[in-house]
Short mmCIF file of C-alpha atoms in Angstrom, two decimals:
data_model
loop_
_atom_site.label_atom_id
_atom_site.label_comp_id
_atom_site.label_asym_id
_atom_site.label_seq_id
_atom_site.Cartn_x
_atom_site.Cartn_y
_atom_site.Cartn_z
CA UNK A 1 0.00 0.00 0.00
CA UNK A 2 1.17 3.40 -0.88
CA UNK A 3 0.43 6.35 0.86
CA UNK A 4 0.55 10.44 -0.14
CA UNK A 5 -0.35 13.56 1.17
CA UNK A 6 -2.48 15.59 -1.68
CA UNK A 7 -4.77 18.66 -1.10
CA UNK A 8 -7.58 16.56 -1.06
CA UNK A 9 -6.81 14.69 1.52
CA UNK A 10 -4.63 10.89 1.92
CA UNK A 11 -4.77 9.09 -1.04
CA UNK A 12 -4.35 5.22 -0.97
CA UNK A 13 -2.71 3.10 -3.27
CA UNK A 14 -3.58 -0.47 -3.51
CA UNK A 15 -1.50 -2.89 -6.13
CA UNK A 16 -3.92 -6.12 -7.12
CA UNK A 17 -3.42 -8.93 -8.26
CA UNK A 18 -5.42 -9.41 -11.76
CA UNK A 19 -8.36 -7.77 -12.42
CA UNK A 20 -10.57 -6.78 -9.14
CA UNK A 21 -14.25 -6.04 -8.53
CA UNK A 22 -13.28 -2.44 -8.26
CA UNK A 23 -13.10 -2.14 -11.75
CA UNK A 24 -16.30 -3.09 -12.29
CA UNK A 25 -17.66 -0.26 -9.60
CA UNK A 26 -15.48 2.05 -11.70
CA UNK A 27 -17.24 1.45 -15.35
CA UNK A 28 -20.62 1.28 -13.56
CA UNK A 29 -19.77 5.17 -13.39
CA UNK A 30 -18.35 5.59 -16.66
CA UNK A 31 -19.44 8.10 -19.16
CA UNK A 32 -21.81 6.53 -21.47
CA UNK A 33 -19.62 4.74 -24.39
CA UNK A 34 -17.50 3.62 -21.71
CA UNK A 35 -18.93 1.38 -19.11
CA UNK A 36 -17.71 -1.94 -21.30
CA UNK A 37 -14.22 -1.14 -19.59
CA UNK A 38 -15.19 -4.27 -17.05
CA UNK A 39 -13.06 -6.54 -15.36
CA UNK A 40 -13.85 -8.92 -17.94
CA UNK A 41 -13.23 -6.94 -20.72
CA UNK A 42 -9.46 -6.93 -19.13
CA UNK A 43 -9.24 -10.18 -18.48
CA UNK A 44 -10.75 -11.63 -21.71
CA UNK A 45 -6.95 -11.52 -22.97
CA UNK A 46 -5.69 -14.96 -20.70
CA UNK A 47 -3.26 -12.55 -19.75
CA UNK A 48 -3.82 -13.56 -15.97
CA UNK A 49 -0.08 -11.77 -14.76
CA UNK A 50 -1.69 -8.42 -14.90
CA UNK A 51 -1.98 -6.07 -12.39
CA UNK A 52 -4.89 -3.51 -11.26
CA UNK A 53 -3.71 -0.20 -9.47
CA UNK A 54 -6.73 0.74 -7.00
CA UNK A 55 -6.74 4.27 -5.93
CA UNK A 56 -8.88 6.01 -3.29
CA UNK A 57 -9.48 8.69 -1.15
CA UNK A 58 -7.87 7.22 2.21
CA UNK A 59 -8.49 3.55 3.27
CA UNK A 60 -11.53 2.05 2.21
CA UNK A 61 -12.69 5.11 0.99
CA UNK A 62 -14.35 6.76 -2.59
CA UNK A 63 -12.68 4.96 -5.27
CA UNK A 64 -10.83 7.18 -7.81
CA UNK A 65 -9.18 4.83 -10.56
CA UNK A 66 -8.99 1.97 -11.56
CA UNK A 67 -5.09 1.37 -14.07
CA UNK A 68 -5.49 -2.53 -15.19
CA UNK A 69 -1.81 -3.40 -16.66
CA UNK A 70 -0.08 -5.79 -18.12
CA UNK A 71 3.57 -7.09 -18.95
CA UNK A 72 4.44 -4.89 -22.43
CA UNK A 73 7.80 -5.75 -24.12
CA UNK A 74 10.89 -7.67 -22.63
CA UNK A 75 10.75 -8.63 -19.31
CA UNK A 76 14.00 -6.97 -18.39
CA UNK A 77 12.61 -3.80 -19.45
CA UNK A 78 10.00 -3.86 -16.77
CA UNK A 79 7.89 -2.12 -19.07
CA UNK A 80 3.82 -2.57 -19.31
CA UNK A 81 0.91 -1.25 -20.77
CA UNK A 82 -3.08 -0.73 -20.02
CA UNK A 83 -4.66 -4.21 -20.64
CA UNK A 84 -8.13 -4.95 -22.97
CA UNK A 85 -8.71 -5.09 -26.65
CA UNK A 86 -6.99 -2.86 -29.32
CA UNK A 87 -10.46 -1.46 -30.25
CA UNK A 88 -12.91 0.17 -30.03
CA UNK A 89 -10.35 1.53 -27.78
CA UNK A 90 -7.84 1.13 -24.23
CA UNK A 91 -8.33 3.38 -21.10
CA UNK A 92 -8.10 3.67 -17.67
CA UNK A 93 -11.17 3.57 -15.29
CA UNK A 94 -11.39 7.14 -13.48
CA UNK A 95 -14.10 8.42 -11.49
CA UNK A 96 -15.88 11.79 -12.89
CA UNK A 97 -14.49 13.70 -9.77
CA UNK A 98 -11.16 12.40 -9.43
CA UNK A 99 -8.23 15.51 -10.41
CA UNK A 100 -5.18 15.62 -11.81
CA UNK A 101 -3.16 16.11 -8.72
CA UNK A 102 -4.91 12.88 -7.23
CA UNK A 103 -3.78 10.84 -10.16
CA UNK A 104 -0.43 12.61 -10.17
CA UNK A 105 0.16 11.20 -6.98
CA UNK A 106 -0.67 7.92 -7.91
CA UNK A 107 1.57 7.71 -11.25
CA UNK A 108 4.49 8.02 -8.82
CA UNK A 109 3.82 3.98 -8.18
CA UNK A 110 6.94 1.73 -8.50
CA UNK A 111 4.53 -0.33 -9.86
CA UNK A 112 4.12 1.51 -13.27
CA UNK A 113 8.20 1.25 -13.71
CA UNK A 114 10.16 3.12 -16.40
CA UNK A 115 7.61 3.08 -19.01
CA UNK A 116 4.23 2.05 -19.82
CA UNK A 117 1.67 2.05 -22.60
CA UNK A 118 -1.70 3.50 -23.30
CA UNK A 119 -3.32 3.04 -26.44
CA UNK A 120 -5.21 3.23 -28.98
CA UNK A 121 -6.96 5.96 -26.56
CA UNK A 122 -9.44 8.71 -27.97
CA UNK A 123 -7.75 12.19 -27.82
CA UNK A 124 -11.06 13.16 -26.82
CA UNK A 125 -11.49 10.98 -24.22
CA UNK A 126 -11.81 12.72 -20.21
CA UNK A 127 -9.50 10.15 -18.60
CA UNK A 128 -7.21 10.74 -21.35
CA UNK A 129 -6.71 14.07 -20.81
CA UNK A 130 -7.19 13.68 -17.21
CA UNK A 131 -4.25 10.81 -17.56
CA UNK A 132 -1.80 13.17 -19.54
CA UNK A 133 -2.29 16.31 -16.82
CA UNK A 134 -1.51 13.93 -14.24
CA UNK A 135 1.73 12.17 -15.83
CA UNK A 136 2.74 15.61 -16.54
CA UNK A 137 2.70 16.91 -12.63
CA UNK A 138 4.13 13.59 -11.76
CA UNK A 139 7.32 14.10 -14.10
CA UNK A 140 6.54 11.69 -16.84
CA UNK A 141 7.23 12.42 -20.21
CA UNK A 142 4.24 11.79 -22.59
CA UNK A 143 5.26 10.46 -25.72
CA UNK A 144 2.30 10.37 -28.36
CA UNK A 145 1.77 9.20 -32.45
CA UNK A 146 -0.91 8.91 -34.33
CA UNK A 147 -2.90 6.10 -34.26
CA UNK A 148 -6.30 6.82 -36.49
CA UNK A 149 -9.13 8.69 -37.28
CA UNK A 150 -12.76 6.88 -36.22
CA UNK A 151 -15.45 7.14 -38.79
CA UNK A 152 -19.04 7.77 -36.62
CA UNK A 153 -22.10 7.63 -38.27
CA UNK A 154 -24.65 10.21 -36.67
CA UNK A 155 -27.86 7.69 -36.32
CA UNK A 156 -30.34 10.79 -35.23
CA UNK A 157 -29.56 12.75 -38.75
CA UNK A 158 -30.34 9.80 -40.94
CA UNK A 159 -33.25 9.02 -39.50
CA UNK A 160 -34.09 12.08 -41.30
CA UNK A 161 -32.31 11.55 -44.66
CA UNK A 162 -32.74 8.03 -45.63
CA UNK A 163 -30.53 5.33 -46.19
CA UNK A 164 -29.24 3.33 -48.38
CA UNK A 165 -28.91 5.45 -51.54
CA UNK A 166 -30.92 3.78 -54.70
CA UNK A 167 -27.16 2.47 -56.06
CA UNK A 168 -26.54 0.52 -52.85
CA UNK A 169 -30.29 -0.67 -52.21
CA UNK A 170 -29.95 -1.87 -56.17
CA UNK A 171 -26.79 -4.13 -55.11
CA UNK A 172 -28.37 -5.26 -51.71
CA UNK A 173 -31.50 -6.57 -54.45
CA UNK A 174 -29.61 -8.10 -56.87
CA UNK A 175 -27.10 -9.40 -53.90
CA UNK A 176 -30.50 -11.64 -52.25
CA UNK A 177 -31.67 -12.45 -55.47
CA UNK A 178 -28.37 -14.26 -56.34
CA UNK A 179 -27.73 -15.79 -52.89
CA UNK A 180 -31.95 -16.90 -53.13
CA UNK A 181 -30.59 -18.66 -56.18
CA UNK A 182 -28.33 -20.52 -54.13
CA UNK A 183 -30.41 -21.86 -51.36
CA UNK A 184 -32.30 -20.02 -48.46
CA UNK A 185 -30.94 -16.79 -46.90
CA UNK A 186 -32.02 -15.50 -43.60
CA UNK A 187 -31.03 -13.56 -40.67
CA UNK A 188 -29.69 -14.74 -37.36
CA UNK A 189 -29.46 -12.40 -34.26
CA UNK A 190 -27.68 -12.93 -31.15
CA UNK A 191 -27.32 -11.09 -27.66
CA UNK A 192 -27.27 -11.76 -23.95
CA UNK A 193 -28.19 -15.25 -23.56
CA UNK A 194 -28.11 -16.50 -26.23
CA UNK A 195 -24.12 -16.58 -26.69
CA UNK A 196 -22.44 -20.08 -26.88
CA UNK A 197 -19.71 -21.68 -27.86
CA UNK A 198 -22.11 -23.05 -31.10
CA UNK A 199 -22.18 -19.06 -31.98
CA UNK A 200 -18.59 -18.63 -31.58
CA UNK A 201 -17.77 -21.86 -33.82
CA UNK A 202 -20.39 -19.97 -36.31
CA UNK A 203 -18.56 -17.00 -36.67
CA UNK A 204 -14.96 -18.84 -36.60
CA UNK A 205 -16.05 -21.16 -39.28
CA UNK A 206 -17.21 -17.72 -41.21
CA UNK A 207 -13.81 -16.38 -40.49
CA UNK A 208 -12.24 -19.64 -41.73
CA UNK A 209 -14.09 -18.85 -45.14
CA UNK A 210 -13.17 -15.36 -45.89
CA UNK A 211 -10.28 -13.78 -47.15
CA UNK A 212 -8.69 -13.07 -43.61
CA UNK A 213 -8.68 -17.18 -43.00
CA UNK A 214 -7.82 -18.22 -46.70
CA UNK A 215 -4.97 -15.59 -47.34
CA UNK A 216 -3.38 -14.28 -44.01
CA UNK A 217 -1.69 -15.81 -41.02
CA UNK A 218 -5.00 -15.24 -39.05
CA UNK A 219 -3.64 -12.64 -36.41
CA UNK A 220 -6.20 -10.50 -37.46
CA UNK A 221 -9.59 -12.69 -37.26
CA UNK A 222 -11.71 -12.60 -34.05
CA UNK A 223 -12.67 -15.76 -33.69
CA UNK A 224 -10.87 -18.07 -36.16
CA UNK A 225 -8.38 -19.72 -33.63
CA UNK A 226 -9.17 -20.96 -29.61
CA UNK A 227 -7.51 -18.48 -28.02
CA UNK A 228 -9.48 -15.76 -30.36
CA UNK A 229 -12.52 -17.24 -28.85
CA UNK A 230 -11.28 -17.97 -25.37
CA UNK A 231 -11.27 -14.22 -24.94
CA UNK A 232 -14.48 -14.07 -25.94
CA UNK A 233 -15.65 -16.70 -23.74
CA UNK A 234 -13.90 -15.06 -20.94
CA UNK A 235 -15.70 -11.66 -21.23
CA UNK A 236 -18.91 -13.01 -22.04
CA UNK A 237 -18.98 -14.63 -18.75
CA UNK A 238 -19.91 -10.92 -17.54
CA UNK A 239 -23.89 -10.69 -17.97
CA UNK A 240 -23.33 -6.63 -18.68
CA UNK A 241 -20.89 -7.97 -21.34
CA UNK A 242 -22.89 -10.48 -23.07
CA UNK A 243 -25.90 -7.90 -23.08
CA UNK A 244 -23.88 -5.26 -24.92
CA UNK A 245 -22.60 -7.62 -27.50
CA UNK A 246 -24.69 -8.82 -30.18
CA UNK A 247 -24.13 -10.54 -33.59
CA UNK A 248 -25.92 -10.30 -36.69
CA UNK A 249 -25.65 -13.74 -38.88
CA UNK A 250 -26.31 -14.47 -42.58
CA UNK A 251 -27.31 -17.92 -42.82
CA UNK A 252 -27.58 -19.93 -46.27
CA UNK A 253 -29.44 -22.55 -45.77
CA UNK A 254 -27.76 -23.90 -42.20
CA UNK A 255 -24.50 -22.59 -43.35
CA UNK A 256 -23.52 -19.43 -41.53
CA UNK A 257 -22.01 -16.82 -44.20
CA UNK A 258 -21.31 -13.81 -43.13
CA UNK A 259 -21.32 -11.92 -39.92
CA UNK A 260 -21.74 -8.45 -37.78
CA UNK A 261 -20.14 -8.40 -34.40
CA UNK A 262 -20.88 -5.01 -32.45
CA UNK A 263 -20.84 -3.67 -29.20
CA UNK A 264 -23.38 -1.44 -27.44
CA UNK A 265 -22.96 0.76 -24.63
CA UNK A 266 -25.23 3.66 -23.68
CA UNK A 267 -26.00 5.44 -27.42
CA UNK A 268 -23.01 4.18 -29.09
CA UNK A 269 -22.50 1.25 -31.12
CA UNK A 270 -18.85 -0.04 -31.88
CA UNK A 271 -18.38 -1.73 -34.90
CA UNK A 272 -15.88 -4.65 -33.94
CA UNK A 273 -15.90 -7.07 -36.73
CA UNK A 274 -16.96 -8.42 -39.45
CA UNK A 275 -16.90 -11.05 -42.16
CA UNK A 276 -18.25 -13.53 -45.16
CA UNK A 277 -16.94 -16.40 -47.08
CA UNK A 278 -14.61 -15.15 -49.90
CA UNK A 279 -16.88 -17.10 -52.50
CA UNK A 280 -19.88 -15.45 -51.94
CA UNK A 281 -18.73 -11.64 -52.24
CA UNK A 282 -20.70 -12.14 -55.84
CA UNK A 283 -23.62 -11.55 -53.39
CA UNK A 284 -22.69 -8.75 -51.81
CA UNK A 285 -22.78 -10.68 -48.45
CA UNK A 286 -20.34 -8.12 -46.82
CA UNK A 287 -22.75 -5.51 -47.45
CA UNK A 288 -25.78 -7.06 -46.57
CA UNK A 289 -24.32 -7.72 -42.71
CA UNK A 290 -22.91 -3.88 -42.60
CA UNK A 291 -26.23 -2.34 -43.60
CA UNK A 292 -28.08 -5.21 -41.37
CA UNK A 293 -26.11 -3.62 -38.52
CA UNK A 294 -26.96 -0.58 -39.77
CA UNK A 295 -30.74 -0.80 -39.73
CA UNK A 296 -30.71 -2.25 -36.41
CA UNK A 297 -29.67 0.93 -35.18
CA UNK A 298 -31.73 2.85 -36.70
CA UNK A 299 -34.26 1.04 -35.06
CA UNK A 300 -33.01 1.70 -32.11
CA UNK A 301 -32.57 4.40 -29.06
CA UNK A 302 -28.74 4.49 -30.30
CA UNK A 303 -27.53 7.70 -31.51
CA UNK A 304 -24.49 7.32 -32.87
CA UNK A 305 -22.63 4.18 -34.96
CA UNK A 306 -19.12 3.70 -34.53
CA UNK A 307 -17.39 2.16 -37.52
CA UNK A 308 -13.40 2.39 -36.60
CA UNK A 309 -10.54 3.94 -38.16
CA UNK A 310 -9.11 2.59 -40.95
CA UNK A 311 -10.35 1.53 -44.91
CA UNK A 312 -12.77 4.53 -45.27
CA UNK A 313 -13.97 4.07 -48.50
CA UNK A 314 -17.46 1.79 -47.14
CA UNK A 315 -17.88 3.75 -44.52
CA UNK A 316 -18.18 7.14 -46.07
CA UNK A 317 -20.50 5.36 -48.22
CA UNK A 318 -22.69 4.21 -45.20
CA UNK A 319 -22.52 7.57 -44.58
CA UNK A 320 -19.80 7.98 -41.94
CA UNK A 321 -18.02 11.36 -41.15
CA UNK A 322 -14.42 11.66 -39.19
CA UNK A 323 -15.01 11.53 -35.71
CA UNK A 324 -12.37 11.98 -33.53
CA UNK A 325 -8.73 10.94 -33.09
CA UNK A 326 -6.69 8.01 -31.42
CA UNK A 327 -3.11 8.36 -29.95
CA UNK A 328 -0.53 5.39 -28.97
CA UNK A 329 0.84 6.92 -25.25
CA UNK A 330 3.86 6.37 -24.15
CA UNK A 331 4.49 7.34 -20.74
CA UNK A 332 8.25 7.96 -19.42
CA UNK A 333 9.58 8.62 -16.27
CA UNK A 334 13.25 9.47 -17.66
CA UNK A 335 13.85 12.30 -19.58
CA UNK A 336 17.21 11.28 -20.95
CA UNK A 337 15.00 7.59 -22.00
CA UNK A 338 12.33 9.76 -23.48
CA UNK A 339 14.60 11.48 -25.53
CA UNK A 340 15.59 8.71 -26.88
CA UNK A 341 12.53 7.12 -27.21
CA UNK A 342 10.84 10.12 -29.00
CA UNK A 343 13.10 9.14 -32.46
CA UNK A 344 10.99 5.87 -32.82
CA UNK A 345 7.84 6.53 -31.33
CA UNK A 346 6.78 10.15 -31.47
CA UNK A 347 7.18 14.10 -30.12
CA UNK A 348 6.38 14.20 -26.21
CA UNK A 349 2.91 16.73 -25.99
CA UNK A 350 4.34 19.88 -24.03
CA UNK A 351 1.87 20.24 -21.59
CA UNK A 352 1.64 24.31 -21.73
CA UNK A 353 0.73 23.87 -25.68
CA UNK A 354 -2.13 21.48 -24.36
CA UNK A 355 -3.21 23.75 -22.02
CA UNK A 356 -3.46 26.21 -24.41
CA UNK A 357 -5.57 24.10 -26.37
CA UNK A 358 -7.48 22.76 -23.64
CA UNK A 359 -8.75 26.74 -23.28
#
């Protein structure tokens, strides 16, 4: 247990083994978008060395983060970074009242070591910018680069327009008709529940068909090896979990085809993944599970459809718009290190200039 004297008051410092109920108590308060951050979102990655930084005001009292990490690099480097899923996106767990002089205090841990990673995080993001303010007063050095723009579709404005345009509904038509030729299309929907490990052999064995399974190494797929699905199967041992995610299936007859894999929280949706078997493209199969997904919110209370950065081209025709940016943090306690570090990674943010742009 570490101990410091802030302004507010003590501040307590509790180092956990794996992934506590404390982080769950943390995303129950999240900002909507946010509250997927759960202990088994962490732990869905097997990697069962990490460790959870607990901070709070004094001994058993108001919990103010929550820093899940894990082992990042060589082990002689002692370096790690936040735990959880590349996207939608990584963070740490802070509660809406908790300052930057409270986390400063608690980024002077030994546990955090030389350097550690945060990211992809949204630049946008309150515990982001909370995080950087507080690394700042603490002395790190806060390396950042680039890591993508996320296309958003706003769900409330085309409600009003319309969608698809004629050219796309024309291809979804002529898509059904060809696959109708071919057997007996229908739709699939999963949530909550429902999950299995049937489901998750559904969408591997989709995965296993497409282009990712037939011309890549597979690092990429969701589901197409055990561990993919093991983390799956971890984190939808977390009713909340299972309740936010939800798949939409194409079945051909009882052959599943093609796939939507989202994530809900609040009036978001995150697109996750997606994917159909390479020799059915003729049918437009890809399409018909993005604009499935697509109509689904519509239909819904959501507000706003999160498609990921990255191969823009469908997703400005979905209707997408640029939504905000992602960084890849670095965080460094040496100067002289960060110096050095800056040549591969990217330029430290000077905190005056962000205050600058913070007002």
């Amino acid at each position: 247990m570490y101990q410091a004297r802030i302004a507010a008051g003590p501040l307590a410092v509790a180092t956990i083994a794996g992934f506590p109920p404390e982080i769950d108590a943390l995303a129950d308060q999240a900002r909507p978008g946010y509250g997927f951050l759960r202990a088994a979102w962490y732990r869905g990655a097997g990697e069962q060395a990490g460790t959870t930084l607990v901070v709070q005001r004094g001994e058993g009292g108001a919990l103010l983060a929550a820093i899940p990490l894990v082992p990042f690099g060589p082990a002689i480097a002692r370096t790690h970074k936040v735990a959880g899923l590349y996207w939608p996106f990584r963070s740490i767990l802070i509660a809406p009242d908790c300052t930057e002089h409270e986390l400063a205090a608690a980024l002077r841990h030994k546990a955090f070591g030389p350097v550690w990673r945060l990211g992809p995080a949204r630049m946008d993001d309150p515990a982001t910018l909370t995080l950087i303010g507080g690394a700042h007063a603490a002395g790190w050095r806060v390396l950042s680069r680039p890591a993508g723009t996320s296309w958003v579709i706003d769900l409330d404005a085309m409600r009003r327009t319309g969608l698809p345009r004629n050219s796309v509904a024309r291809k979804l038509r002529n898509g059904w008709r060809k696959l109708e030729a071919l057997g007996t299309p229908q739709w699939r929907s999963v949530r909550g529940a429902q999950w299995n490990d049937s489901v998750l052999g559904d969408l591997a064995r989709i995965e296993a068909d497409s282009w990712i399974g037939r011309s890549t190494d597979g690092s990429g797929a969701k589901f197409l090896n055990a561990a993919q699905r093991a983390y799956w199967r971890t984190a939808l041992t977390d009713p909340a979990l299972a309740e936010r995610l939800s798949a939409a299936i194409l079945m051909l007859d009882d052959r599943p085809v093609a796939f939507s894999f989202d994530l809900d929280d609040g009036p978001i949706r995150y697109a996750i993944a997606g994917s159909h078997a390479e020799e059915l493209k003729h049918c437009y199969i890809g399409k018909h599970v993005n604009y499935r997904a697509l109509e689904e919110c519509l239909a819904s209370p959501l507000s706003r459809f999160d498609l990921g950065s990255g191969d823009s081209g469908y997703k400005r025709e979905m209707g997408a718009r640029p939504g905000y940016d992602m960084t890849d943090l670095l965080l460094v306690r040496s100067p002289i290190a960060a110096w050095a570090l800056a040549k591969a990674w990217g330029p430290p943010i000077d905190p005056v200039e962000r205050a600058r742009a913070d007002a």
